[in-house]
Amino acid sequence: MSKKVRVRFAPSPTGGLHLGGVRTVLYNYLFAKKNEGEFIVRIEDTDQSRYVSGAEAYIFDTLKWCGLTPDESVQQGGNFGPYRQSERKEMYRQYAEKLVAAGKAYYAFDTPEELEQMRHSDSTTSHQYDHSTRMKMRNSLSLTDAETKQLLASGSGYVIRIKMPKGETIAFTDMIRGEVKFDTSLVDDKVLLKADGMPTYHLAVVVDDYLMKISHAFRGEEWLSSAPVHILLWEYLFGLKNMPQWAHFPLILGPNGKLSKRDGAKYGFPVFSMNWTDPKTHETTAGFKEKGFLPEALINYLALLGWNDGTEQEIFSIDELIEKFSIERVHSAGAKFDFEKAKWFNHEWIKRSSAQKLLPQVKAMLIAEKISHGTDAQLEKIIDLVKDRCTLLTDFVQQTTFFFKSPDTWDTEAVKAKWNDEKKNFFESFAEKIKNSPADAATLENIFKETAAEKNIKPGELQLPFRIMLVGGKFGPPVFHIAEQLGIEETILRINTAIKLF
RNA sequence: GGCCCGUUCGUCUAAGGGCUAGGACACCACCCUUUCACGGUGGUGAUACGGGUUCGAAUCCCGUACGGGCUACCA
């Protein structure tokens, strides 16, 4: 019997949630759903100096847009709260003190200046706070008990550091990478409890994963190096048998290495799923949503960036992902984000989406552009006509505007070379003939062809000019379908307007 | 610098000792279409390098190179 699957995503609210974070959420979510477990979001806000207002709300907005709803979080609530570490502050100290009492951790009184000096000193080889340097520092190991007591009583600031053992090998099995080993001599004495009484990530993650009964701890590869600290803490505090299983996901890389929040603008593609405005600088970093992406497409691409189901299937709905996902098939190497492929996924999802589903979003864009959008029924037909031509949702603006608004510029260059009086005459007759005809595409096409035959002109040669008249440019769905949507009156109007310009 | 992780077409990846190393994006050509697309067909293009182990290595082992991560009282 295995314990209930419970996974957590634990972001710190220090800014926008970038692609790597979204994918980490996704894999957590997929694993939880696949195993009928619970997905928890825990806010790791133990660093008060890095707090960014609005970041937490933004993270939840992102999850909502992506459709990755937590089962427990500060928003949903749950039986293991509070889900914000700043509100759990009082819970951590006892564990740190317990470690001190057991000789696994110690008080350290060094000032930032003293730490700085040690790191740049030539007299040490490690330049880090570890077994080789700690006896030269001011802590409860190097000081006498009396001195330590005195310092603690005097109220001078102190932190609690883990006492990393010397010369031991810590090994654990990563679900993606297999066995990973570390020599404890090379790991430094990480701070567990800060001078302000807040835990560091290292203590908090272990304590909370235990208290929240986390069964599988998944996080980015950037955490692999600190795993030995966490393993040791588990061993000292709660026992290795109770430790969750670990998996460290490969990183998502930008064009020049590590994907960075700050470089969002430079890449030419978003790094956030939704627009993020920094509350201090008021700078806005573009998001996939506003860029015209469907959440299904982003999720689909992110899922495939580092995972595949072993077949050649590429398009997956979230339900299919849940069904097929497995940690074992997550690739171990980092993956470069390819914006072109992301767009391809979006195009595929637009093509597969019904007009009805696309309608609200297309309508919202047209409203934002102050373009009338006709009735819903009409817009739906138009969306069906043009969606194959739209890679991004924003493409719908150009592809649908001419249905509602007469062009104000015409690609006359495209027709001028082959334009002549016979063709002009054709369009005059055509406009006259359709006056009382039904407006369906087939009828219009028949009249068009009959008239062309009468005038002895190949109908093909007349289609491009007709298109330019109705659309203004060389794009859009079949021209008679456009005319059908426009209606007889508007079609005649556009013919008469444009005919003077050629 | 030290430690850890990684390395198959330009990019994402499949192939976990045995067939011409497969697919997708992108790119090119052709077909369809007298618009732009969609669609279809075909093409260019990869096992980082060097040693082993083996009848046989992209696959296992070692080394080198390269890439990435970590090395804070940040997560």
PDB file of C-alpha atoms in Angstrom, chain A residues 87-284:
ATOM      1  CA  GLU A  87       1.901  32.726   8.403  1.00  0.00           C
ATOM      2  CA  ARG A  88       3.583  29.538   9.581  1.00  0.00           C
ATOM      3  CA  LYS A  89       6.578  31.373  10.987  1.00  0.00           C
ATOM      4  CA  GLU A  90       6.129  30.145  14.577  1.00  0.00           C
ATOM      5  CA  MET A  91       6.144  26.512  13.523  1.00  0.00           C
ATOM      6  CA  TYR A  92       9.702  26.378  12.280  1.00  0.00           C
ATOM      7  CA  ARG A  93      11.811  27.440  15.245  1.00  0.00           C
ATOM      8  CA  GLN A  94      11.096  24.344  17.306  1.00  0.00           C
ATOM      9  CA  TYR A  95      12.552  22.132  14.594  1.00  0.00           C
ATOM     10  CA  ALA A  96      15.696  24.221  14.366  1.00  0.00           C
ATOM     11  CA  GLU A  97      16.088  24.173  18.141  1.00  0.00           C
ATOM     12  CA  LYS A  98      15.537  20.452  18.180  1.00  0.00           C
ATOM     13  CA  LEU A  99      18.439  20.067  15.770  1.00  0.00           C
ATOM     14  CA  VAL A 100      20.652  22.235  17.934  1.00  0.00           C
ATOM     15  CA  ALA A 101      19.780  20.152  20.972  1.00  0.00           C
ATOM     16  CA  ALA A 102      20.657  17.015  19.060  1.00  0.00           C
ATOM     17  CA  GLY A 103      23.991  18.432  17.989  1.00  0.00           C
ATOM     18  CA  LYS A 104      22.955  18.565  14.338  1.00  0.00           C
ATOM     19  CA  ALA A 105      22.859  22.336  14.153  1.00  0.00           C
ATOM     20  CA  TYR A 106      24.311  25.314  16.022  1.00  0.00           C
ATOM     21  CA  TYR A 107      23.892  28.994  16.740  1.00  0.00           C
ATOM     22  CA  ALA A 108      26.045  31.373  14.721  1.00  0.00           C
ATOM     23  CA  PHE A 109      26.635  34.982  15.648  1.00  0.00           C
ATOM     24  CA  ASP A 110      28.772  36.172  12.760  1.00  0.00           C
ATOM     25  CA  THR A 111      28.038  39.565  11.306  1.00  0.00           C
ATOM     26  CA  PRO A 112      27.661  40.042   7.569  1.00  0.00           C
ATOM     27  CA  GLU A 113      31.091  41.706   7.588  1.00  0.00           C
ATOM     28  CA  GLU A 114      32.689  38.723   9.264  1.00  0.00           C
ATOM     29  CA  LEU A 115      31.103  36.382   6.734  1.00  0.00           C
ATOM     30  CA  GLU A 116      32.293  38.537   3.907  1.00  0.00           C
ATOM     31  CA  GLN A 117      35.817  38.536   5.298  1.00  0.00           C
ATOM     32  CA  MET A 118      35.859  34.762   5.609  1.00  0.00           C
ATOM     33  CA  ARG A 119      34.721  34.275   2.040  1.00  0.00           C
ATOM     34  CA  HIS A 120      37.497  36.419   0.668  1.00  0.00           C
ATOM     35  CA  SER A 121      40.168  35.271   3.041  1.00  0.00           C
ATOM     36  CA  ASP A 122      43.292  33.606   1.642  1.00  0.00           C
ATOM     37  CA  SER A 123      43.751  31.561   4.779  1.00  0.00           C
ATOM     38  CA  THR A 124      40.921  29.196   3.993  1.00  0.00           C
ATOM     39  CA  THR A 125      40.608  26.960   1.010  1.00  0.00           C
ATOM     40  CA  SER A 126      36.896  26.446   0.922  1.00  0.00           C
ATOM     41  CA  HIS A 127      35.681  30.048   1.225  1.00  0.00           C
ATOM     42  CA  GLN A 128      32.441  28.741   2.581  1.00  0.00           C
ATOM     43  CA  TYR A 129      30.981  28.202   6.014  1.00  0.00           C
ATOM     44  CA  ASP A 130      31.769  24.520   6.521  1.00  0.00           C
ATOM     45  CA  HIS A 131      33.689  22.008   8.588  1.00  0.00           C
ATOM     46  CA  SER A 132      36.981  23.580   7.622  1.00  0.00           C
ATOM     47  CA  THR A 133      36.053  27.108   8.599  1.00  0.00           C
ATOM     48  CA  ARG A 134      33.343  26.979  11.232  1.00  0.00           C
ATOM     49  CA  MET A 135      35.728  26.708  14.174  1.00  0.00           C
ATOM     50  CA  LYS A 136      37.272  29.996  13.124  1.00  0.00           C
ATOM     51  CA  MET A 137      33.893  31.711  13.199  1.00  0.00           C
ATOM     52  CA  ARG A 138      31.784  32.884  16.110  1.00  0.00           C
ATOM     53  CA  ASN A 139      29.264  30.182  16.890  1.00  0.00           C
ATOM     54  CA  SER A 140      28.139  27.816  19.600  1.00  0.00           C
ATOM     55  CA  LEU A 141      30.665  25.274  18.400  1.00  0.00           C
ATOM     56  CA  SER A 142      33.700  27.534  18.622  1.00  0.00           C
ATOM     57  CA  LEU A 143      32.566  29.509  21.642  1.00  0.00           C
ATOM     58  CA  THR A 144      32.241  28.227  25.210  1.00  0.00           C
ATOM     59  CA  ASP A 145      28.801  27.407  26.521  1.00  0.00           C
ATOM     60  CA  ALA A 146      29.017  30.426  28.786  1.00  0.00           C
ATOM     61  CA  GLU A 147      29.851  32.738  25.887  1.00  0.00           C
ATOM     62  CA  THR A 148      27.047  31.282  23.818  1.00  0.00           C
ATOM     63  CA  LYS A 149      24.524  31.660  26.597  1.00  0.00           C
ATOM     64  CA  GLN A 150      25.650  35.186  27.186  1.00  0.00           C
ATOM     65  CA  LEU A 151      25.325  36.078  23.517  1.00  0.00           C
ATOM     66  CA  LEU A 152      21.879  34.493  23.257  1.00  0.00           C
ATOM     67  CA  ALA A 153      20.748  36.297  26.389  1.00  0.00           C
ATOM     68  CA  SER A 154      22.145  39.609  25.244  1.00  0.00           C
ATOM     69  CA  GLY A 155      19.747  39.597  22.356  1.00  0.00           C
ATOM     70  CA  SER A 156      22.434  39.869  19.725  1.00  0.00           C
ATOM     71  CA  GLY A 157      21.332  38.505  16.405  1.00  0.00           C
ATOM     72  CA  TYR A 158      22.024  34.949  15.536  1.00  0.00           C
ATOM     73  CA  VAL A 159      21.099  32.324  12.996  1.00  0.00           C
ATOM     74  CA  ILE A 160      20.895  28.567  13.269  1.00  0.00           C
ATOM     75  CA  ARG A 161      23.067  26.631  10.858  1.00  0.00           C
ATOM     76  CA  ILE A 162      23.050  22.961  10.035  1.00  0.00           C
ATOM     77  CA  LYS A 163      26.244  21.193  11.046  1.00  0.00           C
ATOM     78  CA  MET A 164      27.129  19.291   7.912  1.00  0.00           C
ATOM     79  CA  PRO A 165      28.975  16.100   8.752  1.00  0.00           C
ATOM     80  CA  LYS A 166      32.418  15.564   7.300  1.00  0.00           C
ATOM     81  CA  GLY A 167      33.197  12.860   4.815  1.00  0.00           C
ATOM     82  CA  GLU A 168      29.828  11.205   4.484  1.00  0.00           C
ATOM     83  CA  THR A 169      28.143  10.308   1.261  1.00  0.00           C
ATOM     84  CA  ILE A 170      24.543  11.268   0.841  1.00  0.00           C
ATOM     85  CA  ALA A 171      22.716   9.507  -1.942  1.00  0.00           C
ATOM     86  CA  PHE A 172      19.144   9.507  -3.082  1.00  0.00           C
ATOM     87  CA  THR A 173      17.209   8.269  -6.053  1.00  0.00           C
ATOM     88  CA  ASP A 174      15.832  10.930  -8.318  1.00  0.00           C
ATOM     89  CA  MET A 175      12.820   9.690 -10.288  1.00  0.00           C
ATOM     90  CA  ILE A 176      14.259  11.213 -13.453  1.00  0.00           C
ATOM     91  CA  ARG A 177      18.016  10.971 -12.957  1.00  0.00           C
ATOM     92  CA  GLY A 178      18.475   7.823 -10.930  1.00  0.00           C
ATOM     93  CA  GLU A 179      20.963   7.751  -8.097  1.00  0.00           C
ATOM     94  CA  VAL A 180      22.653  11.047  -7.271  1.00  0.00           C
ATOM     95  CA  LYS A 181      25.479  11.249  -4.732  1.00  0.00           C
ATOM     96  CA  PHE A 182      27.082  14.041  -2.755  1.00  0.00           C
ATOM     97  CA  ASP A 183      30.091  14.266  -0.451  1.00  0.00           C
ATOM     98  CA  THR A 184      28.960  16.115   2.666  1.00  0.00           C
ATOM     99  CA  SER A 185      32.416  17.591   3.128  1.00  0.00           C
ATOM    100  CA  LEU A 186      31.772  19.772   0.130  1.00  0.00           C
ATOM    101  CA  VAL A 187      28.423  21.098   1.300  1.00  0.00           C
ATOM    102  CA  ASP A 188      28.365  24.197   3.474  1.00  0.00           C
ATOM    103  CA  ASP A 189      26.589  24.770   6.777  1.00  0.00           C
ATOM    104  CA  LYS A 190      23.413  26.271   5.385  1.00  0.00           C
ATOM    105  CA  VAL A 191      21.468  28.701   7.474  1.00  0.00           C
ATOM    106  CA  LEU A 192      18.232  27.082   8.636  1.00  0.00           C
ATOM    107  CA  LEU A 193      16.709  29.843  10.703  1.00  0.00           C
ATOM    108  CA  LYS A 194      17.427  33.464   9.902  1.00  0.00           C
ATOM    109  CA  ALA A 195      18.081  36.275  12.369  1.00  0.00           C
ATOM    110  CA  ASP A 196      14.559  37.582  11.848  1.00  0.00           C
ATOM    111  CA  GLY A 197      13.140  34.268  12.998  1.00  0.00           C
ATOM    112  CA  MET A 198      12.057  33.198   9.545  1.00  0.00           C
ATOM    113  CA  PRO A 199      13.228  29.848   8.221  1.00  0.00           C
ATOM    114  CA  THR A 200      15.235  29.655   5.056  1.00  0.00           C
ATOM    115  CA  TYR A 201      13.890  27.640   2.171  1.00  0.00           C
ATOM    116  CA  HIS A 202      15.902  24.644   3.305  1.00  0.00           C
ATOM    117  CA  LEU A 203      14.190  24.296   6.651  1.00  0.00           C
ATOM    118  CA  ALA A 204      10.774  25.406   5.504  1.00  0.00           C
ATOM    119  CA  VAL A 205      10.554  23.042   2.567  1.00  0.00           C
ATOM    120  CA  VAL A 206      11.342  20.017   4.691  1.00  0.00           C
ATOM    121  CA  VAL A 207       9.100  20.968   7.588  1.00  0.00           C
ATOM    122  CA  ASP A 208       6.177  21.874   5.379  1.00  0.00           C
ATOM    123  CA  ASP A 209       6.524  18.892   3.084  1.00  0.00           C
ATOM    124  CA  TYR A 210       6.353  16.770   6.210  1.00  0.00           C
ATOM    125  CA  LEU A 211       3.484  18.627   7.826  1.00  0.00           C
ATOM    126  CA  MET A 212       1.539  18.754   4.580  1.00  0.00           C
ATOM    127  CA  LYS A 213       2.125  15.047   3.960  1.00  0.00           C
ATOM    128  CA  ILE A 214       3.760  15.597   0.598  1.00  0.00           C
ATOM    129  CA  SER A 215       4.415  12.268  -1.120  1.00  0.00           C
ATOM    130  CA  HIS A 216       6.429  13.465  -4.121  1.00  0.00           C
ATOM    131  CA  ALA A 217       8.590  16.560  -4.233  1.00  0.00           C
ATOM    132  CA  PHE A 218       9.130  17.895  -7.737  1.00  0.00           C
ATOM    133  CA  ARG A 219      11.107  21.005  -8.506  1.00  0.00           C
ATOM    134  CA  GLY A 220      13.514  22.498 -11.020  1.00  0.00           C
ATOM    135  CA  GLU A 221      17.036  21.246 -11.531  1.00  0.00           C
ATOM    136  CA  GLU A 222      18.436  24.379  -9.912  1.00  0.00           C
ATOM    137  CA  TRP A 223      17.580  22.722  -6.576  1.00  0.00           C
ATOM    138  CA  LEU A 224      19.565  19.567  -7.137  1.00  0.00           C
ATOM    139  CA  SER A 225      22.675  20.956  -5.455  1.00  0.00           C
ATOM    140  CA  SER A 226      20.879  21.658  -2.215  1.00  0.00           C
ATOM    141  CA  ALA A 227      19.241  18.238  -2.081  1.00  0.00           C
ATOM    142  CA  PRO A 228      21.825  16.818   0.376  1.00  0.00           C
ATOM    143  CA  VAL A 229      20.826  19.458   2.934  1.00  0.00           C
ATOM    144  CA  HIS A 230      17.184  18.498   2.555  1.00  0.00           C
ATOM    145  CA  ILE A 231      17.887  14.781   2.739  1.00  0.00           C
ATOM    146  CA  LEU A 232      19.867  15.260   5.913  1.00  0.00           C
ATOM    147  CA  LEU A 233      17.130  17.334   7.448  1.00  0.00           C
ATOM    148  CA  TRP A 234      14.636  14.623   6.650  1.00  0.00           C
ATOM    149  CA  GLU A 235      16.878  12.059   8.250  1.00  0.00           C
ATOM    150  CA  TYR A 236      17.369  14.137  11.416  1.00  0.00           C
ATOM    151  CA  LEU A 237      13.830  15.395  11.796  1.00  0.00           C
ATOM    152  CA  PHE A 238      11.294  13.023  10.364  1.00  0.00           C
ATOM    153  CA  GLY A 239      13.090   9.928   9.184  1.00  0.00           C
ATOM    154  CA  LEU A 240      14.071   8.898   5.679  1.00  0.00           C
ATOM    155  CA  LYS A 241      11.174   6.460   5.384  1.00  0.00           C
ATOM    156  CA  ASN A 242       8.769   9.363   5.516  1.00  0.00           C
ATOM    157  CA  MET A 243      10.626  11.420   2.950  1.00  0.00           C
ATOM    158  CA  PRO A 244       8.857  12.172  -0.303  1.00  0.00           C
ATOM    159  CA  GLN A 245      10.244  10.845  -3.550  1.00  0.00           C
ATOM    160  CA  TRP A 246      12.233  13.441  -5.440  1.00  0.00           C
ATOM    161  CA  ALA A 247      12.358  14.466  -9.063  1.00  0.00           C
ATOM    162  CA  HIS A 248      14.285  17.414 -10.439  1.00  0.00           C
ATOM    163  CA  PHE A 249      12.947  18.675 -13.738  1.00  0.00           C
ATOM    164  CA  PRO A 250      15.293  19.840 -16.466  1.00  0.00           C
ATOM    165  CA  LEU A 251      15.454  23.553 -17.056  1.00  0.00           C
ATOM    166  CA  ILE A 252      13.805  25.427 -19.879  1.00  0.00           C
ATOM    167  CA  LEU A 253      16.434  27.415 -21.717  1.00  0.00           C
ATOM    168  CA  GLY A 254      16.186  30.636 -23.681  1.00  0.00           C
ATOM    169  CA  PRO A 255      18.021  31.228 -26.971  1.00  0.00           C
ATOM    170  CA  ASN A 256      21.254  31.955 -25.101  1.00  0.00           C
ATOM    171  CA  GLY A 257      21.097  29.647 -22.153  1.00  0.00           C
ATOM    172  CA  LYS A 258      19.083  29.984 -19.006  1.00  0.00           C
ATOM    173  CA  LEU A 259      15.651  31.489 -19.384  1.00  0.00           C
ATOM    174  CA  SER A 260      15.562  34.668 -17.396  1.00  0.00           C
ATOM    175  CA  LYS A 261      12.623  36.733 -16.281  1.00  0.00           C
ATOM    176  CA  ARG A 262      14.546  39.896 -16.923  1.00  0.00           C
ATOM    177  CA  ASP A 263      15.418  39.092 -20.514  1.00  0.00           C
ATOM    178  CA  GLY A 264      11.813  38.690 -21.542  1.00  0.00           C
ATOM    179  CA  ALA A 265      11.904  41.555 -23.973  1.00  0.00           C
ATOM    180  CA  LYS A 266      15.158  40.512 -25.651  1.00  0.00           C
ATOM    181  CA  TYR A 267      14.033  37.094 -26.809  1.00  0.00           C
ATOM    182  CA  GLY A 268      11.292  38.380 -29.052  1.00  0.00           C
ATOM    183  CA  PHE A 269       8.799  36.107 -27.323  1.00  0.00           C
ATOM    184  CA  PRO A 270       7.114  36.206 -23.926  1.00  0.00           C
ATOM    185  CA  VAL A 271       8.524  34.474 -20.877  1.00  0.00           C
ATOM    186  CA  PHE A 272       5.331  34.901 -18.871  1.00  0.00           C
ATOM    187  CA  SER A 273       1.983  33.342 -19.567  1.00  0.00           C
ATOM    188  CA  MET A 274       0.201  36.631 -18.965  1.00  0.00           C
ATOM    189  CA  ASN A 275       1.284  40.260 -18.976  1.00  0.00           C
ATOM    190  CA  TRP A 276       3.182  41.128 -15.832  1.00  0.00           C
ATOM    191  CA  THR A 277       3.604  44.693 -14.677  1.00  0.00           C
ATOM    192  CA  ASP A 278       6.282  45.317 -12.107  1.00  0.00           C
ATOM    193  CA  PRO A 279       4.666  47.367  -9.340  1.00  0.00           C
ATOM    194  CA  LYS A 280       7.826  49.373  -8.755  1.00  0.00           C
ATOM    195  CA  THR A 281       9.118  50.130 -12.209  1.00  0.00           C
ATOM    196  CA  HIS A 282       5.704  49.872 -13.870  1.00  0.00           C
ATOM    197  CA  GLU A 283       7.363  48.005 -16.688  1.00  0.00           C
ATOM    198  CA  THR A 284       5.146  45.473 -18.391  1.00  0.00           C
TER     199      THR A 284
END
